[in-house]
GROMACS .gro file of C-alpha atoms in nm:
model
  234
    1MET     CA    1   0.003   0.002   0.004
    2ARG     CA    2   0.145   0.334  -0.095
    3ARG     CA    3   0.214   0.578   0.182
    4PRO     CA    4   0.011   0.899   0.174
    5GLY     CA    5   0.207   1.177  -0.015
    6THR     CA    6   0.467   0.964  -0.185
    7GLY     CA    7   0.286   0.998  -0.531
    8CYS     CA    8   0.276   1.382  -0.508
    9SER     CA    9   0.654   1.381  -0.387
   10GLY     CA   10   0.750   1.167  -0.679
   11VAL     CA   11   0.571   1.396  -0.926
   12ARG     CA   12   0.752   1.700  -0.772
   13ILE     CA   13   1.084   1.527  -0.810
   14VAL     CA   14   1.020   1.456  -1.166
   15ARG     CA   15   0.906   1.806  -1.234
   16ARG     CA   16   1.209   1.948  -1.061
   17GLY     CA   17   1.438   1.727  -1.278
   18LEU     CA   18   1.268   1.830  -1.588
   19GLY     CA   19   1.300   2.192  -1.494
   20VAL     CA   20   1.669   2.141  -1.425
   21LEU     CA   21   1.714   1.967  -1.764
   22GLY     CA   22   1.519   2.241  -1.933
   23LEU     CA   23   1.753   2.511  -1.789
   24ALA     CA   24   2.048   2.313  -1.890
   25VAL     CA   25   1.927   2.290  -2.260
   26LEU     CA   26   1.839   2.655  -2.261
   27ALA     CA   27   2.190   2.751  -2.115
   28ALA     CA   28   2.361   2.524  -2.378
   29TRP     CA   29   2.156   2.687  -2.652
   30GLY     CA   30   2.228   3.028  -2.535
   31ARG     CA   31   2.603   2.960  -2.541
   32GLY     CA   32   2.563   2.823  -2.880
   33LEU     CA   33   2.369   3.132  -2.994
   34ALA     CA   34   2.645   3.363  -2.851
   35ALA     CA   35   2.910   3.176  -3.034
   36ALA     CA   36   2.702   3.198  -3.353
   37GLN     CA   37   2.749   3.569  -3.359
   38THR     CA   38   3.111   3.545  -3.457
   39MET     CA   39   3.099   3.199  -3.614
   40GLU     CA   40   3.113   3.310  -3.985
   41ALA     CA   41   3.441   3.502  -3.912
   42ASP     CA   42   3.589   3.243  -3.684
   43HIS     CA   43   3.524   2.959  -3.934
   44ALA     CA   44   3.663   3.152  -4.224
   45ALA     CA   45   3.970   3.226  -4.024
   46TYR     CA   46   4.008   2.856  -3.929
   47TRP     CA   47   3.994   2.741  -4.291
   48ARG     CA   48   4.248   3.005  -4.402
   49ARG     CA   49   4.481   2.868  -4.138
   50ARG     CA   50   4.409   2.510  -4.237
   51ARG     CA   51   4.484   2.595  -4.606
   52ARG     CA   52   4.833   2.689  -4.491
   53SER     CA   53   4.895   2.358  -4.338
   54PRO     CA   54   5.108   2.121  -4.537
   55GLY     CA   55   4.996   1.789  -4.688
   56THR     CA   56   5.098   1.531  -4.947
   57LEU     CA   57   4.730   1.520  -5.059
   58THR     CA   58   4.509   1.821  -5.139
   59LEU     CA   59   4.134   1.827  -5.099
   60VAL     CA   60   3.947   2.133  -5.239
   61ALA     CA   61   3.595   2.184  -5.107
   62LEU     CA   62   3.354   2.394  -5.316
   63GLY     CA   63   3.013   2.511  -5.197
   64ASP     CA   64   2.844   2.711  -4.929
   65SER     CA   65   2.837   2.747  -4.545
   66LEU     CA   66   2.801   2.364  -4.504
   67SER     CA   67   3.156   2.325  -4.625
   68GLN     CA   68   3.269   2.563  -4.351
   69GLY     CA   69   3.084   2.390  -4.083
   70MET     CA   70   2.840   2.680  -3.988
   71GLY     CA   71   2.617   2.579  -3.702
   72SER     CA   72   2.890   2.378  -3.525
   73VAL     CA   73   3.125   2.546  -3.288
   74ASP     CA   74   3.404   2.308  -3.432
   75PRO     CA   75   3.458   2.398  -3.806
   76SER     CA   76   3.661   2.084  -3.855
   77SER     CA   77   3.326   1.880  -3.804
   78SER     CA   78   3.200   2.020  -4.134
   79TRP     CA   79   3.161   1.758  -4.413
   80ALA     CA   80   3.490   1.895  -4.566
   81GLY     CA   81   3.675   1.845  -4.232
   82ARG     CA   82   3.536   1.508  -4.182
   83LEU     CA   83   3.595   1.397  -4.540
   84ALA     CA   84   3.956   1.506  -4.514
   85ALA     CA   85   3.988   1.314  -4.181
   86ALA     CA   86   3.840   0.996  -4.347
   87TRP     CA   87   4.065   1.031  -4.649
   88GLU     CA   88   4.379   1.060  -4.423
   89GLU     CA   89   4.278   0.755  -4.237
   90ARG     CA   90   4.224   0.553  -4.546
   91SER     CA   91   4.540   0.674  -4.729
   92GLY     CA   92   4.774   0.710  -4.440
   93ARG     CA   93   4.880   1.041  -4.581
   94ARG     CA   94   4.841   1.403  -4.461
   95VAL     CA   95   4.561   1.589  -4.630
   96ARG     CA   96   4.582   1.970  -4.708
   97VAL     CA   97   4.232   2.109  -4.707
   98VAL     CA   98   4.133   2.415  -4.914
   99VAL     CA   99   3.771   2.526  -4.840
  100LEU     CA  100   3.666   2.772  -5.104
  101GLY     CA  101   3.289   2.737  -4.995
  102VAL     CA  102   3.151   3.054  -4.847
  103VAL     CA  103   2.834   3.146  -4.655
  104GLY     CA  104   2.538   3.224  -4.884
  105ALA     CA  105   2.695   3.091  -5.198
  106THR     CA  106   2.473   2.957  -5.486
  107ALA     CA  107   2.579   2.749  -5.777
  108ALA     CA  108   2.625   3.062  -5.985
  109ASP     CA  109   2.859   3.195  -5.719
  110VAL     CA  110   3.066   2.870  -5.731
  111LEU     CA  111   3.097   2.885  -6.108
  112ARG     CA  112   3.182   3.248  -6.114
  113ASP     CA  113   3.400   3.290  -5.804
  114GLN     CA  114   3.519   2.962  -5.671
  115LEU     CA  115   3.601   2.750  -5.972
  116PRO     CA  116   3.856   3.007  -6.105
  117GLU     CA  117   4.033   3.016  -5.761
  118MET     CA  118   4.067   2.639  -5.745
  119PRO     CA  119   4.437   2.523  -5.698
  120PRO     CA  120   4.568   2.207  -5.826
  121ALA     CA  121   4.397   1.920  -5.619
  122ASP     CA  122   4.403   1.545  -5.582
  123LEU     CA  123   4.035   1.548  -5.490
  124VAL     CA  124   3.762   1.811  -5.559
  125ALA     CA  125   3.436   1.807  -5.363
  126LEU     CA  126   3.130   2.009  -5.449
  127GLY     CA  127   2.818   2.063  -5.235
  128ILE     CA  128   2.588   2.336  -5.350
  129GLY     CA  129   2.204   2.413  -5.383
  130THR     CA  130   2.067   2.497  -5.047
  131ASN     CA  131   2.091   2.870  -5.108
  132ASP     CA  132   1.957   2.823  -5.457
  133ALA     CA  133   1.658   2.658  -5.307
  134ALA     CA  134   1.615   2.934  -5.026
  135GLN     CA  135   1.636   3.205  -5.295
  136GLY     CA  136   1.385   3.042  -5.542
  137VAL     CA  137   1.627   2.964  -5.816
  138SER     CA  138   1.436   2.791  -6.088
  139PRO     CA  139   1.508   2.421  -6.157
  140GLU     CA  140   1.581   2.518  -6.530
  141ARG     CA  141   1.843   2.795  -6.414
  142TYR     CA  142   1.983   2.546  -6.150
  143ARG     CA  143   2.017   2.268  -6.425
  144GLU     CA  144   2.214   2.497  -6.645
  145THR     CA  145   2.453   2.620  -6.383
  146PHE     CA  146   2.496   2.286  -6.207
  147GLY     CA  147   2.563   2.131  -6.547
  148ALA     CA  148   2.834   2.382  -6.626
  149LEU     CA  149   2.996   2.311  -6.294
  150CYS     CA  150   2.997   1.943  -6.340
  151ALA     CA  151   3.132   1.975  -6.689
  152ALA     CA  152   3.424   2.180  -6.552
  153LEU     CA  153   3.519   1.957  -6.262
  154PRO     CA  154   3.802   1.704  -6.295
  155ALA     CA  155   3.732   1.336  -6.314
  156GLY     CA  156   3.667   1.165  -5.986
  157SER     CA  157   3.529   1.467  -5.820
  158LEU     CA  158   3.272   1.415  -5.553
  159VAL     CA  159   2.949   1.599  -5.617
  160ALA     CA  160   2.648   1.601  -5.387
  161ASP     CA  161   2.279   1.660  -5.460
  162VAL     CA  162   2.093   1.901  -5.227
  163PRO     CA  163   2.038   1.797  -4.856
  164ASP     CA  164   1.697   1.746  -4.708
  165LEU     CA  165   1.600   2.096  -4.589
  166GLN     CA  166   1.349   1.954  -4.349
  167ARG     CA  167   1.042   2.176  -4.352
  168GLY     CA  168   0.819   2.412  -4.547
  169PRO     CA  169   0.837   2.555  -4.907
  170VAL     CA  170   1.220   2.558  -4.898
  171ARG     CA  171   1.219   2.179  -4.859
  172ARG     CA  172   0.997   2.139  -5.150
  173ALA     CA  173   1.229   2.355  -5.350
  174GLY     CA  174   1.524   2.173  -5.235
  175THR     CA  175   1.385   1.834  -5.319
  176GLY     CA  176   1.318   1.958  -5.670
  177LEU     CA  177   1.674   2.079  -5.709
  178ALA     CA  178   1.819   1.757  -5.561
  179ALA     CA  179   1.627   1.561  -5.827
  180VAL     CA  180   1.766   1.796  -6.092
  181ALA     CA  181   2.125   1.744  -5.943
  182ARG     CA  182   2.093   1.365  -5.971
  183GLU     CA  183   1.972   1.391  -6.323
  184VAL     CA  184   2.271   1.607  -6.425
  185LEU     CA  185   2.514   1.390  -6.250
  186ALA     CA  186   2.386   1.084  -6.440
  187GLU     CA  187   2.507   1.279  -6.754
  188HIS     CA  188   2.857   1.311  -6.619
  189PRO     CA  189   2.995   0.965  -6.542
  190HIS     CA  190   3.326   1.101  -6.477
  191LEU     CA  191   3.200   1.234  -6.138
  192ARG     CA  192   3.129   1.051  -5.816
  193PRO     CA  193   2.771   1.126  -5.685
  194VAL     CA  194   2.716   1.195  -5.322
  195ALA     CA  195   2.363   1.085  -5.199
  196LEU     CA  196   2.326   1.369  -4.958
  197GLU     CA  197   1.948   1.413  -4.958
  198ALA     CA  198   1.901   1.054  -4.879
  199ALA     CA  199   2.152   1.071  -4.582
  200THR     CA  200   1.980   1.381  -4.426
  201HIS     CA  201   1.617   1.273  -4.424
  202ARG     CA  202   1.446   1.314  -4.076
  203MET     CA  203   1.720   1.524  -3.905
  204TRP     CA  204   1.645   1.560  -3.539
  205PRO     CA  205   1.615   1.895  -3.360
  206TRP     CA  206   1.922   1.822  -3.155
  207GLN     CA  207   2.120   1.771  -3.467
  208PHE     CA  208   2.099   2.142  -3.559
  209GLY     CA  209   2.299   2.438  -3.433
  210PRO     CA  210   2.158   2.743  -3.251
  211ASP     CA  211   2.023   2.899  -3.571
  212LEU     CA  212   1.813   2.580  -3.618
  213ALA     CA  213   1.914   2.600  -3.988
  214HIS     CA  214   2.265   2.467  -4.009
  215PRO     CA  215   2.374   2.120  -3.865
  216ASN     CA  216   2.570   2.103  -3.537
  217ARG     CA  217   2.849   1.853  -3.485
  218LEU     CA  218   2.595   1.558  -3.468
  219GLY     CA  219   2.421   1.668  -3.785
  220TYR     CA  220   2.739   1.701  -3.979
  221ALA     CA  221   2.811   1.341  -3.902
  222ARG     CA  222   2.506   1.261  -4.106
  223HIS     CA  223   2.628   1.468  -4.385
  224ALA     CA  224   2.973   1.337  -4.376
  225ALA     CA  225   2.866   0.973  -4.395
  226ALA     CA  226   2.740   1.031  -4.750
  227TRP     CA  227   3.059   1.210  -4.858
  228VAL     CA  228   3.284   0.944  -4.703
  229ALA     CA  229   3.069   0.662  -4.856
  230ALA     CA  230   3.158   0.823  -5.210
  231LEU     CA  231   3.534   0.828  -5.157
  232PRO     CA  232   3.721   0.599  -5.382
  233SER     CA  233   3.847   0.274  -5.220
  234SER     CA  234   4.216   0.349  -5.306
   0.00000   0.00000   0.00000
């Protein structure tokens, strides 16, 4: 037989525990939000330093903020950083990483600004399309620009479709552009497709950074899995 008051006491303990947990979550989110205020400059500076680090192999990452790791306090957890780490482990050689991707870039920006700046590389990786979807770029225009990018990339380059953008009209736009990207990639057999949309279905809230748009470290692990799966075996 339950003693009087024990049920209410148990409920209070549970509520108190949930309250403490909620405060901890809010505090962590607040710290992340504060870090996000300087994240763009901090991440760009990190990749400039990383570019100067020597290596016997060179990876060039083209694209947008996802290549820089926006949303995570650790820029090396971006898909570019994780891809480089996996390539180092697989090859046993040091990888120099050149991230040319910038915040807000579209496919047209990559074609105009990033491609001409690309240094000699042992591997090129391209992930672009989230900002095209957000800015309402038409599938026809995206097809033209993305096709020009694919035609200009060296054989063996890794090229992703558009990640699942999770919600609302931008998700529908991204789904359409991802389909276009796969169609274009099928016309360029010299490239290695990266199934990014499939890898990012049903991302959980705790896999996003404080802006609730970019992945955090956990979310980038989902992204990176698709990139690493496309790496050549040798």
